[in-house]
CSV table of C-alpha atoms in Angstrom, one decimal:
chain,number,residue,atom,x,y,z
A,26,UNK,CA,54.0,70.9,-59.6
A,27,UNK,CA,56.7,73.3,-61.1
A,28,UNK,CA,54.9,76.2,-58.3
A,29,UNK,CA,55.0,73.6,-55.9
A,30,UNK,CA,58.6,73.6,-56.1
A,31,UNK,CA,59.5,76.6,-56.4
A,32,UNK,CA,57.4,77.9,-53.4
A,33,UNK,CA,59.6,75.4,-51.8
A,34,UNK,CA,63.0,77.0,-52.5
A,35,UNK,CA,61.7,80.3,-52.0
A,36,UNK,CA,60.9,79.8,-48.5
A,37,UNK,CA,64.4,78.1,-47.9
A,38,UNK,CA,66.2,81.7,-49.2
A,39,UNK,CA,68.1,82.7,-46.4
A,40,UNK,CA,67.2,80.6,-43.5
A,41,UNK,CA,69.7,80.1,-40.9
A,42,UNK,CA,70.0,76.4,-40.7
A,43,UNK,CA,72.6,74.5,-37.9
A,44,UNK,CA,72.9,70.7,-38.8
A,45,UNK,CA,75.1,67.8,-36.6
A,46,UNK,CA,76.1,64.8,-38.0
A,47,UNK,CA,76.8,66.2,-40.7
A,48,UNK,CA,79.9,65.0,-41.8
A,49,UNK,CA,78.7,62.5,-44.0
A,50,UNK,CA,75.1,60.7,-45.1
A,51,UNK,CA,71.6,62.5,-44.4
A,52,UNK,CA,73.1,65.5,-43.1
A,53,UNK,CA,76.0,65.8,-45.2
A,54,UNK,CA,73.4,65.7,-48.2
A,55,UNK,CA,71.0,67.7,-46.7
A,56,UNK,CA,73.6,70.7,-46.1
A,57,UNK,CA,74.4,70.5,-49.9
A,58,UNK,CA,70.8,70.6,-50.3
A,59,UNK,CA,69.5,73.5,-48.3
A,60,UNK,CA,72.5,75.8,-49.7
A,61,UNK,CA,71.9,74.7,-53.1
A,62,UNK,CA,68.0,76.4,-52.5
A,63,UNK,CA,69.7,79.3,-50.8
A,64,UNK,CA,69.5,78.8,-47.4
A,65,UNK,CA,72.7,79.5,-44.9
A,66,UNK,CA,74.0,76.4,-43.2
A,67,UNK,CA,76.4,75.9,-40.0
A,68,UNK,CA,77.7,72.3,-39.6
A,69,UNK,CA,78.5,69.9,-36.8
A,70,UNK,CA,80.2,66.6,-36.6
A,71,UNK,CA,83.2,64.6,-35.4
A,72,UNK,CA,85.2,63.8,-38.6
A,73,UNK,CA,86.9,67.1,-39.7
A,74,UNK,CA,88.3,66.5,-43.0
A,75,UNK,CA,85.1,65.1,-44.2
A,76,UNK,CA,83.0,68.6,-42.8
A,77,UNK,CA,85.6,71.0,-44.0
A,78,UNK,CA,85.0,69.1,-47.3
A,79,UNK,CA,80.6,69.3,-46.9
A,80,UNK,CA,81.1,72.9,-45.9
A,81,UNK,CA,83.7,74.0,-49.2
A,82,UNK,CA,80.8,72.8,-51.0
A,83,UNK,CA,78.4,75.0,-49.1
A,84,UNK,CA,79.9,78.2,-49.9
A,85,UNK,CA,82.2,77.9,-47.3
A,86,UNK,CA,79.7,77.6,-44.4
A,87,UNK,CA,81.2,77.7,-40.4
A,88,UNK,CA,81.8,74.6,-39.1
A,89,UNK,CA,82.9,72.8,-36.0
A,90,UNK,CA,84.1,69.6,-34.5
A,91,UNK,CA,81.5,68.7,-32.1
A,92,UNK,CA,80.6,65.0,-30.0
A,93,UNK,CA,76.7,65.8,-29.1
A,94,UNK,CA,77.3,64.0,-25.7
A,95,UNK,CA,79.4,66.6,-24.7
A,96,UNK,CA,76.9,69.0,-23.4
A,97,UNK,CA,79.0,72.0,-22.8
A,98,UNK,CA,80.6,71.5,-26.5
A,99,UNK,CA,77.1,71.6,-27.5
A,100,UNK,CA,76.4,74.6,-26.3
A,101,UNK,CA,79.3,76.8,-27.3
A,102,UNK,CA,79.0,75.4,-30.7
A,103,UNK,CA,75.4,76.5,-31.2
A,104,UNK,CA,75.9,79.8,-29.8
A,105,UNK,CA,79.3,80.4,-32.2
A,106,UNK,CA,76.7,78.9,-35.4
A,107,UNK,CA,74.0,81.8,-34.3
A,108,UNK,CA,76.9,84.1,-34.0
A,109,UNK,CA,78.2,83.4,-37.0
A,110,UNK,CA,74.5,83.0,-38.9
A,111,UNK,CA,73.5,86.5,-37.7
A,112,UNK,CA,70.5,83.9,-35.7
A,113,UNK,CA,69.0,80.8,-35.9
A,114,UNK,CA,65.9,79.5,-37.6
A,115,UNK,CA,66.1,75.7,-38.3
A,116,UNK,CA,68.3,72.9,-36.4
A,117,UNK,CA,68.1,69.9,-37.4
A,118,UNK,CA,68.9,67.1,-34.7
A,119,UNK,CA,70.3,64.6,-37.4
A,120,UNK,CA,73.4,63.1,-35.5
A,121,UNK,CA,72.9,59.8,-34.5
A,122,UNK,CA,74.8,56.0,-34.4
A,123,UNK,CA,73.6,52.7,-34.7
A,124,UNK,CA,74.7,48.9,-34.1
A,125,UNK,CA,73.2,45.6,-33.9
A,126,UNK,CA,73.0,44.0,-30.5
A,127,UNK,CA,70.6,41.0,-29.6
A,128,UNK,CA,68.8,42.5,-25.9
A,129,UNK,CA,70.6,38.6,-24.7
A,130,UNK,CA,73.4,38.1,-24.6
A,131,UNK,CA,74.2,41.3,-26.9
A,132,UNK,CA,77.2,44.4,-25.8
A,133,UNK,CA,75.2,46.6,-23.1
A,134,UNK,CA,77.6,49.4,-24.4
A,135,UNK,CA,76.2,49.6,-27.6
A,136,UNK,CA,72.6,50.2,-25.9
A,137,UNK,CA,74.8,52.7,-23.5
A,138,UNK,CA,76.5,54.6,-26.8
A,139,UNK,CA,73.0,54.6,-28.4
A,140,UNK,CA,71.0,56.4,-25.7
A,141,UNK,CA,74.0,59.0,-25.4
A,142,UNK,CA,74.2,60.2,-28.9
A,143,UNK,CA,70.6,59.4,-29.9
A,144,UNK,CA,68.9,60.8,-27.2
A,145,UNK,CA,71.5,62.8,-24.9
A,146,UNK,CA,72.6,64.1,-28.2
A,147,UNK,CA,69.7,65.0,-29.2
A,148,UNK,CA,68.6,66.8,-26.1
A,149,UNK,CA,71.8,68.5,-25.5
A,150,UNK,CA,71.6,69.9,-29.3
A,151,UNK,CA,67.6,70.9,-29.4
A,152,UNK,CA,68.1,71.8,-25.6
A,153,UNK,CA,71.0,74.6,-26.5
A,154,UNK,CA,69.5,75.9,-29.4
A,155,UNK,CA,65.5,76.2,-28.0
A,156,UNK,CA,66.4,79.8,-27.1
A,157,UNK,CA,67.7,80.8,-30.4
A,158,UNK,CA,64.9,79.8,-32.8
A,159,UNK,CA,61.9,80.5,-29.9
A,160,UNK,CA,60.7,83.1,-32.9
A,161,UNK,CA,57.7,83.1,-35.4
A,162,UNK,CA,60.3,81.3,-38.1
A,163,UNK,CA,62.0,79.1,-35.5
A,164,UNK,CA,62.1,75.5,-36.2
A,165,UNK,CA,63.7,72.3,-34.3
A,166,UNK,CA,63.5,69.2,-36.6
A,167,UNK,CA,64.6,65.9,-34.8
A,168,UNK,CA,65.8,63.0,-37.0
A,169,UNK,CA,63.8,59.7,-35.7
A,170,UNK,CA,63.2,56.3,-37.8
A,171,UNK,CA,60.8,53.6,-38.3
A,172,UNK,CA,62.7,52.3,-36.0
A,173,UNK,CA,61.5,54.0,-33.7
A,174,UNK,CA,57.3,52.2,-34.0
A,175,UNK,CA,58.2,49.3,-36.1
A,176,UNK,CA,60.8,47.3,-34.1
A,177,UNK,CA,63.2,44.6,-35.6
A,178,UNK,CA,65.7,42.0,-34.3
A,179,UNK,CA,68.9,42.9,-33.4
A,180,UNK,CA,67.9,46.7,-33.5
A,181,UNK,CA,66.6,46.7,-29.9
A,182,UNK,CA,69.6,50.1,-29.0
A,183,UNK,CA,68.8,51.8,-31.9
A,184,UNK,CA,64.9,51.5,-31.9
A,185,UNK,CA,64.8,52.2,-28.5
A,186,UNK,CA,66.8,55.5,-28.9
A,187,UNK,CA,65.1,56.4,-31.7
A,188,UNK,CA,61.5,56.3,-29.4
A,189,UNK,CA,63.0,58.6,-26.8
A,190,UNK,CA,64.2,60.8,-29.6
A,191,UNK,CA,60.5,60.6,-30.7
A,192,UNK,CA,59.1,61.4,-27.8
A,193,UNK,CA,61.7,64.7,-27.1
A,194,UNK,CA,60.6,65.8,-30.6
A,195,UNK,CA,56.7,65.8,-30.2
A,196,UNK,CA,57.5,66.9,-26.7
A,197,UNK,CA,59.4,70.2,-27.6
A,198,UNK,CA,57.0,71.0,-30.8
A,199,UNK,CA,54.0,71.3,-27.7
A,200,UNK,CA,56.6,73.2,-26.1
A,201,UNK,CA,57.7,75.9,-28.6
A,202,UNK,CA,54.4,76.6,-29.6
A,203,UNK,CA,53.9,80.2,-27.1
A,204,UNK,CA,56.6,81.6,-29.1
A,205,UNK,CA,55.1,80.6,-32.5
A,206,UNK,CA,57.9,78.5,-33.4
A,207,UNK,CA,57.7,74.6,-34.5
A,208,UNK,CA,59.6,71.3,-34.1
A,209,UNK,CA,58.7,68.3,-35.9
A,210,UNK,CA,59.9,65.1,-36.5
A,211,UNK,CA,61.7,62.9,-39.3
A,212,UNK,CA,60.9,59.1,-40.1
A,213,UNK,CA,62.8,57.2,-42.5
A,214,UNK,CA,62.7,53.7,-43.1
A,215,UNK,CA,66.4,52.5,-44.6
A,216,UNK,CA,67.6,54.9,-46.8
A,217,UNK,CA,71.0,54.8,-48.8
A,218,UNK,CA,73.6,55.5,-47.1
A,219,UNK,CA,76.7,54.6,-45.5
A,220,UNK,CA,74.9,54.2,-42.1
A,221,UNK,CA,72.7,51.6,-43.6
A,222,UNK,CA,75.1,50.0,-45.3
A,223,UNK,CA,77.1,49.3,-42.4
A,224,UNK,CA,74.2,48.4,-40.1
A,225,UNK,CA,73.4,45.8,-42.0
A,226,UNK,CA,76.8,44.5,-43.7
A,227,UNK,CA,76.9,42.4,-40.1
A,228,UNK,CA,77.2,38.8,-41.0
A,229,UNK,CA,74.2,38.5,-38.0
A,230,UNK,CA,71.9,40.6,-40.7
A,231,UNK,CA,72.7,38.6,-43.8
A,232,UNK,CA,71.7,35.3,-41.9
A,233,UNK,CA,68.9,36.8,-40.8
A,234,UNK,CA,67.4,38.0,-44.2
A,235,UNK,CA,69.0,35.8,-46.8
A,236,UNK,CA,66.1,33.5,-48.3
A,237,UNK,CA,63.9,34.7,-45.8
A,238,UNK,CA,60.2,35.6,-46.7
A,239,UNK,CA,60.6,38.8,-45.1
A,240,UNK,CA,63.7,39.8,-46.1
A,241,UNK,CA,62.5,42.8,-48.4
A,242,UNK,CA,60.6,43.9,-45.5
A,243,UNK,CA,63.9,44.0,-43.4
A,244,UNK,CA,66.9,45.0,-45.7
A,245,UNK,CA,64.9,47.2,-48.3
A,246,UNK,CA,66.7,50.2,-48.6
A,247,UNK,CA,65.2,53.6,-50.8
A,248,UNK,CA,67.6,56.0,-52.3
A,249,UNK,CA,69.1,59.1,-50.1
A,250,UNK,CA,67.5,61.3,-52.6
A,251,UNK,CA,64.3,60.3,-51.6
A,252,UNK,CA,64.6,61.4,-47.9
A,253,UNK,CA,66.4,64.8,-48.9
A,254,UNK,CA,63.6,65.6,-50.7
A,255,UNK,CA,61.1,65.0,-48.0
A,256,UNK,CA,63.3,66.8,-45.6
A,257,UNK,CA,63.6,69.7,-47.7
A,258,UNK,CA,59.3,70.0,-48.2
A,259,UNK,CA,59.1,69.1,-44.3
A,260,UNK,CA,61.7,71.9,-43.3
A,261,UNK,CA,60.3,74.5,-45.7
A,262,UNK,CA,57.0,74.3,-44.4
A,263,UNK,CA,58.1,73.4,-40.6
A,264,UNK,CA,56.2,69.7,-40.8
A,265,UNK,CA,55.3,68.5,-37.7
A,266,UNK,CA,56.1,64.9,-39.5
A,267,UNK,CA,58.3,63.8,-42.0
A,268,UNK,CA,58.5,60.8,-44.0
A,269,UNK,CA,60.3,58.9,-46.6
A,270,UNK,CA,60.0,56.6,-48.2
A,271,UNK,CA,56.1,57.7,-48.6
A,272,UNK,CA,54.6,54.5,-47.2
A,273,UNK,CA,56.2,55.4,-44.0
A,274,UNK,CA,53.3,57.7,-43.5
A,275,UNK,CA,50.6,54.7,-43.7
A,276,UNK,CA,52.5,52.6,-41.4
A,277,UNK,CA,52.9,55.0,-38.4
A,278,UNK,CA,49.6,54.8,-38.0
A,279,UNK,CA,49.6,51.5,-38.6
A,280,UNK,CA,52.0,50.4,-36.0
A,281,UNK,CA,50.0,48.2,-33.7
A,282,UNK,CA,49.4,46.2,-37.1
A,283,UNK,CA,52.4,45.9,-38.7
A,284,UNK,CA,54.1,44.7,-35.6
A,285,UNK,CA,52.9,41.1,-35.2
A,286,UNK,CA,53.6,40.9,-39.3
A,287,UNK,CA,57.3,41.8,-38.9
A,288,UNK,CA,57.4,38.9,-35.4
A,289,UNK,CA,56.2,36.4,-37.7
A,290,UNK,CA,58.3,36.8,-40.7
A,291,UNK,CA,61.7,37.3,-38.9
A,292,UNK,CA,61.1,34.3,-37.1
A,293,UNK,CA,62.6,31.2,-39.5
A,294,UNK,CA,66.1,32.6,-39.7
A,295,UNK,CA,66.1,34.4,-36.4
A,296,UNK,CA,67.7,31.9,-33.7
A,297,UNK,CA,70.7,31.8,-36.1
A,298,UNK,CA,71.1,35.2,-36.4
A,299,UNK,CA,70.8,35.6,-32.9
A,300,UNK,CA,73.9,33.2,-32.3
A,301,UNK,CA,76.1,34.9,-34.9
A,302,UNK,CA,75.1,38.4,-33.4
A,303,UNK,CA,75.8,37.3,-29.9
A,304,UNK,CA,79.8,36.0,-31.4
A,305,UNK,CA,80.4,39.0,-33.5
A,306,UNK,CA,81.8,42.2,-32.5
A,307,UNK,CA,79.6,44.8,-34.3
A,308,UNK,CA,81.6,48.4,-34.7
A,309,UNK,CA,79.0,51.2,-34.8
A,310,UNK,CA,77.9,52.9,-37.8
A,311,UNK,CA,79.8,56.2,-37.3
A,312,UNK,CA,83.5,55.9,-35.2
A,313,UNK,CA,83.1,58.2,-31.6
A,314,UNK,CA,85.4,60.7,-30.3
A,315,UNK,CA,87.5,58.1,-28.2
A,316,UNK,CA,84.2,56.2,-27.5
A,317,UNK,CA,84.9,54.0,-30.6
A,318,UNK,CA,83.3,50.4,-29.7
């Protein structure tokens, strides 16, 4: 096991890593992370005193102000993060948003906000930086969910986002492939962080899993660690799939089945939820450059 994880660092020494949403949560850990094993990072987000403070810690990586909707901003950024890296080999497609909103009688702009950053974010980001990691060691690792096969109440936006994101991952790992790089593509069920915490600090989510038989199945929430530790395996070895916690991996698969299970035990709290939801006004997880909802 000590080998194991050793071979890991050693293959993260000096890769050239650009990361957005990076400001805070999974990609604010994950830059600490991947410098800590040696690689060199290039940061991304919207909040600036919160990257500046991420990228002190990273040996004083390059960093950059950046909304992923913006599709020009997108691109200069990732060509000043190869510029400044001497290249690219990994970018990791981690910015994203989330809110609650029931599909009746729920904000249409939150489903609006989440396919911009989620997926037009995600495209613009991948999309820009394709021609800079199209190499042998080149690899594009998009930040999905659960979300994105197991679907829950009141996460209709976000699950939805998280499917095209899905789909533009696997996508882009068939096309890289004649240039030998690799894209893959990162699930996590809820995982400790501020996002999390947010998303379901709603009074909506507390009606709908307080008491409720399937309330650990809803709210359960693994530590961050966990997840930076899969995405540091998955993006030393370029994975084609990451996961975390690990009985994510069984229920991808599982999907079709788990489904119908989730329906049924949402189901005694949920019209209640559903009217609280449909009442409250349900700020998204991460503030937007003069998009805030």
């Amino acid at each position: 096991m000590i080998y194991v994880s050793a071979r890991w660092r050693a293959t993260l020494a000096g890769r050239r890593v650009l990361i957005t949403g990076a400001a805070r949560g999974i990609g604010a850990a994950l830059a600490a992370r991947l410098h800590e094993r040696g690689a060199r990072t290039a940061l991304a987000g919207l909040e600036p005193d919160l990257l500046a403070a991420v990228a002190a810690g990273c040996g004083d990586a390059p960093w950059w102000t950046c909304d992923v909707t913006d599709r020009d901003r997108v691109r200069t950024v990732v060509d000043e993060a190869a510029r400044a890296l001497g290249g690219l080999d990994v970018v990791i497609a981690n910015a994203g948003v989330a809110a609650q909103m029931p599909i009746v009688g729920g904000d249409p702009a939150v489903l609006e906000q989440s396919l911009r950053v989620n997926v037009l974010g995600a495209h613009n980001t991948l999309s820009a930086a394709g021609p800079h990691i199209s190499h042998r060691r080149g690899y594009a690792l998009t930040i999905a969910s659960l979300a994105a096969a197991v679907h829950l109440p009141l996460l209709g936006a976000y699950s939805a986002s998280k499917a095209a994101a899905e789909a533009l991952g696997d996508t882009l790992r068939i096309e890289l492939r004649p240039w030998g790089a690799k894209a893959g593509v990162a699930y996590f069920a809820e995982l400790d962080t501020d996002m999390t915490s947010r998303g379901f600090g709603t009074e909506a989510a507390a009606a709908l899993t307080q008491g409720a038989r399937g309330a650990a199945l809803v709210s359960r929430v693994a530590p961050l660690k966990a997840g930076i530790d899969a995405l540091e395996r998955g993006i030393a070895h370029r994975s084609r799939r990451i996961v975390a916690p690990w009985w994510v991996a069984g229920a991808l698969p599982a999907r079709a089945a788990i489904q119908p299970v989730v329906d049924r035990l949402v189901q005694p709290k949920l019209r209640g939820a559903l009217e609280i939801a449909r009442e409250e006004q349900a700020a998204l997880t991460t503030p937007q450059a003069d998009r805030a909802l």
